[in-house]
PDB file of C-alpha atoms in Angstrom:
ATOM      1  CA  GLU T   1      -0.260   0.287   0.230  1.00 95.00           C
ATOM      2  CA  VAL T   2       1.668   3.438  -0.860  1.00 97.00           C
ATOM      3  CA  GLN T   3       1.437   6.077   2.147  1.00 97.00           C
ATOM      4  CA  LEU T   4       2.862   9.672   2.340  1.00 98.00           C
ATOM      5  CA  LEU T   5       2.581  10.848   5.766  1.00 98.00           C
ATOM      6  CA  GLU T   6       3.885  14.929   5.708  1.00 98.00           C
ATOM      7  CA  SER T   7       5.433  16.328   9.214  1.00 97.00           C
ATOM      8  CA  GLY T   8       6.674  19.739   9.656  1.00 97.00           C
ATOM      9  CA  GLY T   9       4.519  21.999   9.159  1.00 96.00           C
ATOM     10  CA  GLY T  10       3.281  25.078  12.485  1.00 97.00           C
ATOM     11  CA  LEU T  11       2.944  28.102  13.058  1.00 97.00           C
ATOM     12  CA  VAL T  12       6.169  30.580  12.020  1.00 97.00           C
ATOM     13  CA  GLN T  13       6.172  34.347  12.327  1.00 97.00           C
ATOM     14  CA  PRO T  14       6.884  36.055   8.883  1.00 97.00           C
ATOM     15  CA  GLY T  15      10.349  36.042   7.471  1.00 97.00           C
ATOM     16  CA  GLY T  16      11.320  32.315   9.068  1.00 97.00           C
ATOM     17  CA  SER T  17      11.410  29.509   7.897  1.00 97.00           C
ATOM     18  CA  LEU T  18      10.400  25.637   8.460  1.00 97.00           C
ATOM     19  CA  ARG T  19      11.327  22.030   7.087  1.00 98.00           C
ATOM     20  CA  LEU T  20       8.090  19.924   5.920  1.00 98.00           C
ATOM     21  CA  SER T  21       9.428  16.481   5.198  1.00 98.00           C
ATOM     22  CA  CYS T  22       7.197  13.723   3.622  1.00 98.00           C
ATOM     23  CA  ALA T  23       8.134   9.591   4.541  1.00 98.00           C
ATOM     24  CA  VAL T  24       7.029   7.587   1.959  1.00 98.00           C
ATOM     25  CA  SER T  25       6.361   3.996   1.880  1.00 97.00           C
ATOM     26  CA  GLY T  26       4.471   1.300  -0.688  1.00 97.00           C
ATOM     27  CA  PHE T  27       7.317   1.939  -3.643  1.00 96.00           C
ATOM     28  CA  THR T  28      10.931   1.738  -5.071  1.00 96.00           C
ATOM     29  CA  PHE T  29      10.465   6.162  -3.875  1.00 96.00           C
ATOM     30  CA  SER T  30      14.114   6.510  -6.087  1.00 95.00           C
ATOM     31  CA  SER T  31      12.363   6.042  -9.194  1.00 95.00           C
ATOM     32  CA  TYR T  32       9.820   8.289  -9.297  1.00 96.00           C
ATOM     33  CA  ALA T  33       9.717  12.355  -8.748  1.00 96.00           C
ATOM     34  CA  MET T  34       7.700  13.508  -6.237  1.00 97.00           C
ATOM     35  CA  SER T  35       6.882  17.480  -5.900  1.00 98.00           C
ATOM     36  CA  TRP T  36       4.915  19.644  -3.253  1.00 98.00           C
ATOM     37  CA  VAL T  37       1.132  20.829  -4.041  1.00 98.00           C
ATOM     38  CA  ARG T  38       0.057  23.791  -1.534  1.00 98.00           C
ATOM     39  CA  GLN T  39      -3.726  24.903  -0.725  1.00 98.00           C
ATOM     40  CA  ALA T  40      -4.294  28.389   0.733  1.00 98.00           C
ATOM     41  CA  PRO T  41      -6.978  28.862   3.248  1.00 97.00           C
ATOM     42  CA  GLY T  42     -10.533  29.406   0.652  1.00 95.00           C
ATOM     43  CA  LYS T  43      -8.193  29.183  -2.353  1.00 97.00           C
ATOM     44  CA  GLY T  44      -7.193  26.820  -4.540  1.00 97.00           C
ATOM     45  CA  LEU T  45      -4.666  23.966  -5.830  1.00 98.00           C
ATOM     46  CA  GLU T  46      -0.857  25.125  -6.248  1.00 98.00           C
ATOM     47  CA  TRP T  47       1.901  23.572  -7.344  1.00 97.00           C
ATOM     48  CA  VAL T  48       4.585  23.935  -5.497  1.00 97.00           C
ATOM     49  CA  SER T  49       8.114  22.030  -6.899  1.00 97.00           C
ATOM     50  CA  ALA T  50       9.267  18.556  -8.029  1.00 96.00           C
ATOM     51  CA  ILE T  51      12.106  17.341  -7.779  1.00 96.00           C
ATOM     52  CA  SER T  52      13.256  14.179 -10.250  1.00 94.00           C
ATOM     53  CA  GLY T  53      14.040  10.756  -9.486  1.00 91.00           C
ATOM     54  CA  SER T  54      17.441  11.482 -10.673  1.00 90.00           C
ATOM     55  CA  GLY T  55      17.584  14.657  -8.702  1.00 92.00           C
ATOM     56  CA  SER T  56      16.450  17.117 -10.563  1.00 93.00           C
ATOM     57  CA  THR T  57      14.688  20.052  -9.466  1.00 95.00           C
ATOM     58  CA  PHE T  58      11.659  22.213 -10.551  1.00 94.00           C
ATOM     59  CA  TYR T  59       9.994  25.812  -8.898  1.00 95.00           C
ATOM     60  CA  ALA T  60       6.505  27.280  -9.795  1.00 94.00           C
ATOM     61  CA  ASP T  61       7.723  31.300  -9.749  1.00 93.00           C
ATOM     62  CA  SER T  62       6.159  31.882  -6.588  1.00 93.00           C
ATOM     63  CA  VAL T  63       8.386  30.431  -4.554  1.00 95.00           C
ATOM     64  CA  LYS T  64      11.728  30.083  -6.368  1.00 95.00           C
ATOM     65  CA  GLY T  65      14.635  31.546  -4.697  1.00 96.00           C
ATOM     66  CA  ARG T  66      12.805  30.833  -1.045  1.00 97.00           C
ATOM     67  CA  PHE T  67      11.682  27.319  -1.218  1.00 98.00           C
ATOM     68  CA  THR T  68      15.009  24.144  -2.395  1.00 98.00           C
ATOM     69  CA  ILE T  69      13.123  20.882  -2.807  1.00 98.00           C
ATOM     70  CA  SER T  70      15.484  18.139  -1.745  1.00 98.00           C
ATOM     71  CA  ARG T  71      14.890  13.615  -1.769  1.00 97.00           C
ATOM     72  CA  ASP T  72      17.142  11.582   0.319  1.00 96.00           C
ATOM     73  CA  ASN T  73      15.897   8.208  -1.243  1.00 95.00           C
ATOM     74  CA  SER T  74      17.984   5.987   1.731  1.00 96.00           C
ATOM     75  CA  LYS T  75      15.172   6.910   3.893  1.00 97.00           C
ATOM     76  CA  ASN T  76      12.750   6.865   1.708  1.00 97.00           C
ATOM     77  CA  THR T  77      11.915  11.227   2.601  1.00 98.00           C
ATOM     78  CA  LEU T  78      10.820  13.912   0.476  1.00 98.00           C
ATOM     79  CA  TYR T  79      11.566  17.386   2.007  1.00 98.00           C
ATOM     80  CA  VAL T  80      11.237  21.089   1.231  1.00 98.00           C
ATOM     81  CA  GLN T  81      12.722  24.194   3.342  1.00 98.00           C
ATOM     82  CA  ILE T  82      11.040  27.129   3.184  1.00 97.00           C
ATOM     83  CA  ASN T  83      12.455  29.959   3.934  1.00 97.00           C
ATOM     84  CA  SER T  84      11.985  34.034   4.514  1.00 96.00           C
ATOM     85  CA  LEU T  85       7.678  32.749   4.875  1.00 97.00           C
ATOM     86  CA  ARG T  86       5.523  35.249   4.228  1.00 96.00           C
ATOM     87  CA  ALA T  87       1.709  35.542   5.154  1.00 96.00           C
ATOM     88  CA  GLU T  88       0.110  33.797   1.704  1.00 96.00           C
ATOM     89  CA  ASP T  89       2.502  31.153   2.134  1.00 97.00           C
ATOM     90  CA  THR T  90      -0.301  29.649   4.543  1.00 98.00           C
ATOM     91  CA  GLY T  91      -1.657  27.080   3.943  1.00 98.00           C
ATOM     92  CA  VAL T  92      -1.823  23.014   3.606  1.00 98.00           C
ATOM     93  CA  TYR T  93       1.716  21.660   1.856  1.00 98.00           C
ATOM     94  CA  TYR T  94       0.934  18.065   0.601  1.00 98.00           C
ATOM     95  CA  CYS T  95       3.259  15.221  -1.319  1.00 98.00           C
ATOM     96  CA  ALA T  96       2.612  13.706  -4.013  1.00 98.00           C
ATOM     97  CA  LYS T  97       4.354  11.167  -5.355  1.00 98.00           C
ATOM     98  CA  THR T  98       4.556  11.949  -9.620  1.00 97.00           C
ATOM     99  CA  LEU T  99       4.579   9.831 -12.762  1.00 94.00           C
ATOM    100  CA  TRP T 100       6.752  12.846 -15.661  1.00 88.00           C
ATOM    101  CA  SER T 101       6.941  10.820 -18.443  1.00 86.00           C
ATOM    102  CA  SER T 102       4.842  10.163 -20.985  1.00 84.00           C
ATOM    103  CA  ASP T 103       2.402  11.479 -18.957  1.00 87.00           C
ATOM    104  CA  ALA T 104       2.250  14.131 -15.900  1.00 91.00           C
ATOM    105  CA  TYR T 105       0.128  13.955 -13.131  1.00 96.00           C
ATOM    106  CA  PHE T 106      -0.047  12.549  -9.177  1.00 97.00           C
ATOM    107  CA  ASP T 107      -1.435   9.192  -8.732  1.00 96.00           C
ATOM    108  CA  TYR T 108      -0.752   9.210  -5.027  1.00 98.00           C
ATOM    109  CA  TRP T 109      -1.002  12.223  -2.253  1.00 98.00           C
ATOM    110  CA  GLY T 110      -0.281  12.428   1.300  1.00 98.00           C
ATOM    111  CA  GLN T 111      -2.426  14.102   3.936  1.00 97.00           C
ATOM    112  CA  GLY T 112      -1.543  17.447   4.273  1.00 98.00           C
ATOM    113  CA  ALA T 113       0.547  19.550   6.782  1.00 98.00           C
ATOM    114  CA  LEU T 114      -0.076  23.141   7.629  1.00 98.00           C
ATOM    115  CA  VAL T 115       1.736  25.833   7.666  1.00 98.00           C
ATOM    116  CA  THR T 116       0.488  28.768   9.649  1.00 98.00           C
ATOM    117  CA  VAL T 117       2.829  31.826   8.600  1.00 97.00           C
ATOM    118  CA  SER T 118       1.098  34.670  11.765  1.00 96.00           C
ATOM    119  CA  SER T 119       3.229  37.444  14.411  1.00 94.00           C
TER     120      SER T 119
ATOM    121  CA  GLU Z   1       2.501  30.000 -19.124  1.00 85.00           C
ATOM    122  CA  ILE Z   2      -0.766  27.826 -19.600  1.00 91.00           C
ATOM    123  CA  VAL Z   3      -3.468  29.472 -17.648  1.00 94.00           C
ATOM    124  CA  LEU Z   4      -6.541  26.872 -16.866  1.00 97.00           C
ATOM    125  CA  THR Z   5     -10.234  28.330 -16.811  1.00 98.00           C
ATOM    126  CA  GLN Z   6     -12.629  25.841 -15.101  1.00 98.00           C
ATOM    127  CA  SER Z   7     -16.968  26.391 -15.826  1.00 97.00           C
ATOM    128  CA  PRO Z   8     -18.732  26.512 -14.034  1.00 97.00           C
ATOM    129  CA  ALA Z   9     -17.343  27.565 -11.023  1.00 98.00           C
ATOM    130  CA  THR Z  10     -19.563  26.160  -9.353  1.00 98.00           C
ATOM    131  CA  LEU Z  11     -22.543  23.111  -9.526  1.00 97.00           C
ATOM    132  CA  SER Z  12     -25.645  22.107  -7.846  1.00 97.00           C
ATOM    133  CA  LEU Z  13     -27.125  19.063  -8.895  1.00 97.00           C
ATOM    134  CA  SER Z  14     -29.151  15.766  -7.209  1.00 97.00           C
ATOM    135  CA  PRO Z  15     -27.910  12.306  -6.820  1.00 96.00           C
ATOM    136  CA  GLY Z  16     -28.184  10.658  -9.858  1.00 97.00           C
ATOM    137  CA  GLU Z  17     -28.144  13.496 -12.436  1.00 97.00           C
ATOM    138  CA  ARG Z  18     -24.837  14.093 -14.482  1.00 98.00           C
ATOM    139  CA  ALA Z  19     -22.649  16.352 -13.656  1.00 98.00           C
ATOM    140  CA  THR Z  20     -20.323  17.747 -16.610  1.00 98.00           C
ATOM    141  CA  LEU Z  21     -17.625  19.506 -16.159  1.00 98.00           C
ATOM    142  CA  SER Z  22     -15.196  22.045 -18.402  1.00 98.00           C
ATOM    143  CA  CYS Z  23     -11.446  22.869 -18.651  1.00 98.00           C
ATOM    144  CA  ARG Z  24     -10.275  24.807 -20.938  1.00 98.00           C
ATOM    145  CA  ALA Z  25      -6.458  26.009 -21.505  1.00 97.00           C
ATOM    146  CA  SER Z  26      -5.023  28.752 -23.072  1.00 96.00           C
ATOM    147  CA  GLN Z  27      -2.949  27.631 -25.210  1.00 94.00           C
ATOM    148  CA  SER Z  28      -2.884  23.411 -26.682  1.00 94.00           C
ATOM    149  CA  VAL Z  29      -2.542  21.020 -24.467  1.00 94.00           C
ATOM    150  CA  SER Z  30      -0.931  17.892 -24.772  1.00 92.00           C
ATOM    151  CA  SER Z  31      -3.597  15.175 -23.791  1.00 92.00           C
ATOM    152  CA  SER Z  32      -1.113  13.273 -22.276  1.00 91.00           C
ATOM    153  CA  TYR Z  33      -0.367  15.747 -20.009  1.00 94.00           C
ATOM    154  CA  LEU Z  34      -4.466  16.554 -18.658  1.00 97.00           C
ATOM    155  CA  ALA Z  35      -5.703  15.103 -15.666  1.00 98.00           C
ATOM    156  CA  TRP Z  36      -8.073  15.107 -13.058  1.00 98.00           C
ATOM    157  CA  TYR Z  37      -8.620  15.305  -9.015  1.00 98.00           C
ATOM    158  CA  GLN Z  38     -11.434  15.051  -6.813  1.00 98.00           C
ATOM    159  CA  HIS Z  39     -10.208  16.904  -3.392  1.00 98.00           C
ATOM    160  CA  LYS Z  40     -12.691  17.077  -0.338  1.00 97.00           C
ATOM    161  CA  PRO Z  41     -12.417  18.925   2.436  1.00 94.00           C
ATOM    162  CA  GLY Z  42      -9.925  17.589   5.086  1.00 94.00           C
ATOM    163  CA  GLN Z  43      -8.766  14.606   3.198  1.00 96.00           C
ATOM    164  CA  ALA Z  44      -5.938  13.682  -0.018  1.00 97.00           C
ATOM    165  CA  PRO Z  45      -6.926  15.238  -3.863  1.00 98.00           C
ATOM    166  CA  ARG Z  46      -7.703  11.712  -5.004  1.00 98.00           C
ATOM    167  CA  LEU Z  47      -6.842  11.246  -8.887  1.00 98.00           C
ATOM    168  CA  LEU Z  48      -9.433  10.250 -11.255  1.00 98.00           C
ATOM    169  CA  ILE Z  49      -8.388  11.135 -14.637  1.00 98.00           C
ATOM    170  CA  TYR Z  50      -5.205  10.748 -16.592  1.00 97.00           C
ATOM    171  CA  GLY Z  51      -3.586  11.419 -20.072  1.00 96.00           C
ATOM    172  CA  ALA Z  52      -7.284  13.344 -20.420  1.00 97.00           C
ATOM    173  CA  SER Z  53      -9.412  10.449 -20.552  1.00 97.00           C
ATOM    174  CA  SER Z  54      -7.657   6.936 -19.061  1.00 97.00           C
ATOM    175  CA  ARG Z  55      -9.647   6.247 -15.446  1.00 98.00           C
ATOM    176  CA  ALA Z  56      -6.395   6.009 -12.261  1.00 97.00           C
ATOM    177  CA  THR Z  57      -6.849   2.204 -10.300  1.00 96.00           C
ATOM    178  CA  GLY Z  58      -9.859   2.142  -8.806  1.00 97.00           C
ATOM    179  CA  ILE Z  59     -12.205   4.503 -10.001  1.00 98.00           C
ATOM    180  CA  PRO Z  60     -15.643   4.175 -11.081  1.00 98.00           C
ATOM    181  CA  ASP Z  61     -16.722   3.765 -14.854  1.00 97.00           C
ATOM    182  CA  ARG Z  62     -19.327   6.497 -14.075  1.00 98.00           C
ATOM    183  CA  PHE Z  63     -16.168   9.219 -13.527  1.00 98.00           C
ATOM    184  CA  SER Z  64     -14.814   9.758 -17.678  1.00 98.00           C
ATOM    185  CA  GLY Z  65     -12.773  12.178 -19.624  1.00 98.00           C
ATOM    186  CA  SER Z  66     -12.867  13.478 -22.914  1.00 98.00           C
ATOM    187  CA  GLY Z  67     -11.665  16.040 -24.894  1.00 97.00           C
ATOM    188  CA  SER Z  68      -8.179  17.323 -26.642  1.00 97.00           C
ATOM    189  CA  GLY Z  69      -6.403  20.628 -27.296  1.00 96.00           C
ATOM    190  CA  THR Z  70      -7.476  23.794 -25.485  1.00 97.00           C
ATOM    191  CA  ASP Z  71     -11.049  21.476 -24.200  1.00 98.00           C
ATOM    192  CA  PHE Z  72     -11.175  19.186 -21.638  1.00 98.00           C
ATOM    193  CA  THR Z  73     -14.500  17.836 -19.691  1.00 98.00           C
ATOM    194  CA  LEU Z  74     -15.118  15.349 -17.104  1.00 98.00           C
ATOM    195  CA  THR Z  75     -18.485  13.765 -17.108  1.00 98.00           C
ATOM    196  CA  ILE Z  76     -19.844  12.153 -13.324  1.00 98.00           C
ATOM    197  CA  SER Z  77     -22.528   9.637 -15.397  1.00 97.00           C
ATOM    198  CA  ARG Z  78     -25.190   9.739 -12.508  1.00 97.00           C
ATOM    199  CA  LEU Z  79     -23.447  11.347  -9.496  1.00 97.00           C
ATOM    200  CA  GLU Z  80     -23.174   9.610  -6.344  1.00 97.00           C
ATOM    201  CA  PRO Z  81     -23.705  11.007  -2.686  1.00 96.00           C
ATOM    202  CA  GLU Z  82     -19.491  10.493  -2.099  1.00 97.00           C
ATOM    203  CA  ASP Z  83     -19.226  12.711  -5.276  1.00 98.00           C
ATOM    204  CA  PHE Z  84     -20.028  15.536  -3.979  1.00 96.00           C
ATOM    205  CA  ALA Z  85     -16.518  17.856  -3.884  1.00 98.00           C
ATOM    206  CA  VAL Z  86     -13.914  20.675  -5.650  1.00 98.00           C
ATOM    207  CA  TYR Z  87     -12.926  19.281  -9.438  1.00 98.00           C
ATOM    208  CA  TYR Z  88      -9.506  20.351 -10.350  1.00 98.00           C
ATOM    209  CA  CYS Z  89      -8.130  20.543 -13.373  1.00 98.00           C
ATOM    210  CA  GLN Z  90      -4.139  20.149 -14.397  1.00 98.00           C
ATOM    211  CA  GLN Z  91      -1.714  20.164 -17.271  1.00 96.00           C
ATOM    212  CA  TYR Z  92       1.927  19.997 -17.671  1.00 92.00           C
ATOM    213  CA  GLY Z  93       3.914  22.303 -19.894  1.00 85.00           C
ATOM    214  CA  ASN Z  94       6.666  21.459 -21.285  1.00 79.00           C
ATOM    215  CA  SER Z  95       7.852  25.130 -21.273  1.00 77.00           C
ATOM    216  CA  PRO Z  96       8.227  26.048 -18.659  1.00 78.00           C
ATOM    217  CA  ARG Z  97       8.348  22.541 -17.171  1.00 82.00           C
ATOM    218  CA  ILE Z  98       5.787  23.584 -14.723  1.00 90.00           C
ATOM    219  CA  PHE Z  99       2.703  21.901 -13.169  1.00 95.00           C
ATOM    220  CA  THR Z 100      -0.606  23.840 -13.623  1.00 96.00           C
ATOM    221  CA  PHE Z 101      -3.556  23.432 -12.006  1.00 98.00           C
ATOM    222  CA  GLY Z 102      -7.184  24.860 -12.661  1.00 98.00           C
ATOM    223  CA  PRO Z 103      -9.057  27.194 -10.286  1.00 98.00           C
ATOM    224  CA  GLY Z 104     -11.732  24.361  -9.454  1.00 98.00           C
ATOM    225  CA  THR Z 105     -15.442  23.357  -9.600  1.00 98.00           C
ATOM    226  CA  LYS Z 106     -17.649  22.550  -6.878  1.00 98.00           C
ATOM    227  CA  VAL Z 107     -20.248  19.685  -7.077  1.00 98.00           C
ATOM    228  CA  ASP Z 108     -22.486  20.682  -4.096  1.00 95.00           C
ATOM    229  CA  ILE Z 109     -26.290  19.132  -3.998  1.00 91.00           C
ATOM    230  CA  LYS Z 110     -29.192  21.475  -5.255  1.00 90.00           C
TER     231      LYS Z 110
END
Protein backbone atom coordinates (compact mmCIF):
# COMPACT_ATOMS: atom_id res chain seq x y z
CA GLU A 1 0.00 0.00 0.00
CA VAL A 2 1.36 3.42 -0.98
CA GLN A 3 1.59 5.82 1.96
CA LEU A 4 2.86 9.40 2.18
CA LEU A 5 3.06 11.15 5.53
CA GLU A 6 3.94 14.83 5.85
CA SER A 7 5.37 16.37 8.99
CA GLY A 8 7.00 19.56 10.13
CA GLY A 9 4.13 22.00 9.78
CA GLY A 10 3.28 24.59 12.38
CA LEU A 11 3.04 28.27 13.27
CA VAL A 12 5.93 30.40 12.05
CA GLN A 13 6.55 34.13 12.17
CA PRO A 14 6.89 36.10 8.94
CA GLY A 15 10.47 35.94 7.73
CA GLY A 16 11.05 32.64 9.47
CA SER A 17 11.99 29.23 8.07
CA LEU A 18 10.51 25.77 8.13
CA ARG A 19 11.35 22.35 6.74
CA LEU A 20 8.59 19.96 5.78
CA SER A 21 9.21 16.25 5.42
CA CYS A 22 7.29 13.55 3.61
CA ALA A 23 8.01 9.94 4.53
CA VAL A 24 6.88 7.46 1.92
CA SER A 25 6.39 3.71 1.73
CA GLY A 26 4.83 1.17 -0.58
CA PHE A 27 6.81 1.98 -3.74
CA THR A 28 10.41 2.31 -4.91
CA PHE A 29 10.93 5.93 -3.88
CA SER A 30 14.12 6.51 -5.87
CA SER A 31 12.39 5.59 -9.13
CA TYR A 32 9.79 8.33 -9.03
CA ALA A 33 9.58 12.08 -9.16
CA MET A 34 7.93 13.77 -6.20
CA SER A 35 6.16 17.09 -5.81
CA TRP A 36 4.83 19.55 -3.28
CA VAL A 37 1.38 21.05 -3.86
CA ARG A 38 -0.21 23.56 -1.51
CA GLN A 39 -3.65 24.95 -0.81
CA ALA A 40 -4.13 28.35 0.81
CA PRO A 41 -7.24 28.77 2.99
CA GLY A 42 -10.32 28.99 0.78
CA LYS A 43 -8.26 28.69 -2.40
CA GLY A 44 -7.48 26.01 -4.95
CA LEU A 45 -4.52 23.72 -5.43
CA GLU A 46 -1.18 25.25 -6.41
CA TRP A 47 1.82 23.24 -7.56
CA VAL A 48 4.92 24.44 -5.73
CA SER A 49 7.89 22.28 -6.66
CA ALA A 50 8.99 18.94 -8.10
CA ILE A 51 12.11 16.82 -8.01
CA SER A 52 12.96 14.01 -10.39
CA GLY A 53 14.21 10.64 -9.23
CA SER A 54 17.72 11.72 -10.18
CA GLY A 55 17.45 15.01 -8.29
CA SER A 56 16.62 17.64 -10.92
CA THR A 57 14.49 20.34 -9.34
CA PHE A 58 11.71 22.58 -10.62
CA TYR A 59 9.83 25.44 -8.94
CA ALA A 60 6.80 27.64 -9.43
CA ASP A 61 7.77 31.27 -9.97
CA SER A 62 5.93 32.22 -6.77
CA VAL A 63 8.41 30.31 -4.60
CA LYS A 64 11.61 30.35 -6.64
CA GLY A 65 14.55 31.46 -4.52
CA ARG A 66 12.78 30.80 -1.19
CA PHE A 67 11.86 27.09 -1.43
CA THR A 68 14.34 24.25 -1.82
CA ILE A 69 13.10 20.77 -2.58
CA SER A 70 15.31 17.78 -1.87
CA ARG A 71 15.11 14.05 -1.30
CA ASP A 72 16.97 11.36 0.61
CA ASN A 73 16.46 8.13 -1.28
CA SER A 74 18.13 6.15 1.51
CA LYS A 75 15.45 7.34 3.93
CA ASN A 76 12.53 7.32 1.46
CA THR A 77 11.89 10.92 2.43
CA LEU A 78 11.08 14.10 0.52
CA TYR A 79 11.78 17.54 1.95
CA VAL A 80 11.07 21.16 1.25
CA GLN A 81 12.98 23.93 2.99
CA ILE A 82 10.97 27.15 3.12
CA ASN A 83 12.77 30.40 3.92
CA SER A 84 11.63 34.01 4.23
CA LEU A 85 8.10 32.86 4.99
CA ARG A 86 5.26 35.20 4.05
CA ALA A 87 1.61 35.32 5.10
CA GLU A 88 0.67 34.10 1.63
CA ASP A 89 2.62 30.88 2.25
CA THR A 90 -0.02 29.89 4.80
CA GLY A 91 -1.87 26.73 3.83
CA VAL A 92 -1.86 22.98 3.68
CA TYR A 93 1.16 21.47 1.97
CA TYR A 94 0.73 18.10 0.28
CA CYS A 95 3.45 15.83 -1.00
CA ALA A 96 2.53 13.81 -4.06
CA LYS A 97 4.07 10.94 -5.97
CA THR A 98 4.54 12.22 -9.49
CA LEU A 99 4.30 10.28 -12.74
CA TRP A 100 6.41 12.31 -15.14
CA SER A 101 7.33 10.78 -18.47
CA SER A 102 4.84 10.18 -21.27
CA ASP A 103 2.20 11.41 -18.81
CA ALA A 104 2.50 13.99 -16.04
CA TYR A 105 0.24 13.77 -13.01
CA PHE A 106 0.10 13.09 -9.28
CA ASP A 107 -1.16 9.61 -8.49
CA TYR A 108 -0.81 9.44 -4.71
CA TRP A 109 -1.03 12.23 -2.16
CA GLY A 110 -0.36 12.64 1.53
CA GLN A 111 -2.90 14.04 4.00
CA GLY A 112 -1.09 17.36 4.17
CA ALA A 113 0.80 19.48 6.68
CA LEU A 114 -0.58 22.83 7.84
CA VAL A 115 1.75 25.81 7.74
CA THR A 116 0.58 29.03 9.34
CA VAL A 117 2.63 32.18 8.91
CA SER A 118 1.60 34.78 11.44
CA SER A 119 3.05 37.03 14.10
CA GLU B 1 2.62 29.81 -19.45
CA ILE B 2 -0.66 27.94 -19.94
CA VAL B 3 -3.63 29.09 -17.86
CA LEU B 4 -6.52 26.74 -17.12
CA THR B 5 -10.09 27.97 -16.70
CA GLN B 6 -12.81 25.76 -15.24
CA SER B 7 -16.53 26.22 -15.59
CA PRO B 8 -18.88 26.48 -13.98
CA ALA B 9 -17.37 27.58 -10.68
CA THR B 10 -20.21 25.81 -8.87
CA LEU B 11 -22.55 23.12 -10.10
CA SER B 12 -25.64 22.40 -8.00
CA LEU B 13 -27.12 19.02 -8.81
CA SER B 14 -29.08 16.21 -7.20
CA PRO B 15 -27.89 12.63 -6.68
CA GLY B 16 -28.50 10.60 -9.81
CA GLU B 17 -28.04 13.56 -12.15
CA ARG B 18 -25.29 13.92 -14.73
CA ALA B 19 -22.46 16.38 -14.11
CA THR B 20 -20.45 17.94 -16.91
CA LEU B 21 -17.38 19.93 -15.91
CA SER B 22 -15.32 21.96 -18.35
CA CYS B 23 -11.61 22.77 -18.36
CA ARG B 24 -10.30 25.18 -20.97
CA ALA B 25 -6.63 25.94 -21.61
CA SER B 26 -5.20 29.22 -22.89
CA GLN B 27 -3.04 27.25 -25.34
CA SER B 28 -3.17 23.74 -26.72
CA VAL B 29 -2.32 21.06 -24.17
CA SER B 30 -1.08 17.59 -24.95
CA SER B 31 -3.80 15.15 -23.95
CA SER B 32 -1.09 13.09 -22.24
CA TYR B 33 -0.57 15.96 -19.84
CA LEU B 34 -4.15 16.61 -18.72
CA ALA B 35 -5.47 15.13 -15.47
CA TRP B 36 -8.49 15.53 -13.17
CA TYR B 37 -8.66 15.30 -9.37
CA GLN B 38 -11.39 15.14 -6.75
CA HIS B 39 -10.83 16.96 -3.46
CA LYS B 40 -12.94 16.84 -0.34
CA PRO B 41 -12.36 19.02 2.75
CA GLY B 42 -9.82 17.55 5.15
CA GLN B 43 -8.79 14.82 2.73
CA ALA B 44 -5.99 14.26 0.27
CA PRO B 45 -6.83 15.03 -3.34
CA ARG B 46 -7.61 11.91 -5.39
CA LEU B 47 -6.53 11.29 -8.97
CA LEU B 48 -9.52 10.48 -11.16
CA ILE B 49 -8.38 10.78 -14.77
CA TYR B 50 -4.97 11.02 -16.42
CA GLY B 51 -4.03 11.37 -20.08
CA ALA B 52 -7.33 13.24 -20.54
CA SER B 53 -9.41 10.05 -20.66
CA SER B 54 -7.78 7.20 -18.71
CA ARG B 55 -9.38 6.34 -15.38
CA ALA B 56 -7.02 5.93 -12.46
CA THR B 57 -6.92 2.70 -10.49
CA GLY B 58 -10.09 2.08 -8.52
CA ILE B 59 -12.08 4.95 -10.03
CA PRO B 60 -15.70 3.99 -10.83
CA ASP B 61 -16.72 3.99 -14.49
CA ARG B 62 -19.30 6.72 -13.87
CA PHE B 63 -16.31 9.08 -14.14
CA SER B 64 -15.08 9.76 -17.66
CA GLY B 65 -12.78 12.28 -19.29
CA SER B 66 -12.67 13.56 -22.83
CA GLY B 67 -11.35 16.36 -24.96
CA SER B 68 -8.25 17.55 -26.75
CA GLY B 69 -6.37 20.70 -27.64
CA THR B 70 -7.77 23.45 -25.43
CA ASP B 71 -11.10 21.94 -24.34
CA PHE B 72 -11.45 19.07 -21.89
CA THR B 73 -14.44 17.65 -20.04
CA LEU B 74 -14.98 15.55 -16.93
CA THR B 75 -18.35 13.79 -16.87
CA ILE B 76 -19.92 12.07 -13.90
CA SER B 77 -22.74 10.02 -15.42
CA ARG B 78 -24.88 9.63 -12.28
CA LEU B 79 -23.91 11.50 -9.16
CA GLU B 80 -23.54 9.45 -6.00
CA PRO B 81 -23.65 11.14 -2.56
CA GLU B 82 -19.89 10.70 -2.19
CA ASP B 83 -19.22 12.60 -5.44
CA PHE B 84 -20.05 16.02 -4.03
CA ALA B 85 -16.64 17.68 -3.87
CA VAL B 86 -14.34 20.10 -5.67
CA TYR B 87 -12.85 18.96 -8.97
CA TYR B 88 -9.60 20.29 -10.43
CA CYS B 89 -8.04 19.87 -13.84
CA GLN B 90 -4.25 19.95 -14.08
CA GLN B 91 -1.85 20.26 -16.96
CA TYR B 92 1.90 19.98 -17.44
CA GLY B 93 3.85 22.19 -19.79
CA ASN B 94 7.31 21.49 -21.17
CA SER B 95 8.24 25.12 -21.60
CA PRO B 96 8.44 26.20 -18.88
CA ARG B 97 8.49 22.87 -17.08
CA ILE B 98 5.70 23.49 -14.62
CA PHE B 99 2.43 21.97 -13.49
CA THR B 100 -0.72 24.09 -13.41
CA PHE B 101 -4.10 23.53 -11.78
CA GLY B 102 -7.38 25.07 -12.79
CA PRO B 103 -9.33 27.05 -10.17
CA GLY B 104 -11.72 24.16 -9.52
CA THR B 105 -15.43 23.39 -9.90
CA LYS B 106 -17.43 22.74 -6.76
CA VAL B 107 -20.18 20.16 -7.22
CA ASP B 108 -22.70 20.60 -4.44
CA ILE B 109 -26.04 19.15 -3.53
CA LYS B 110 -29.05 20.97 -4.92
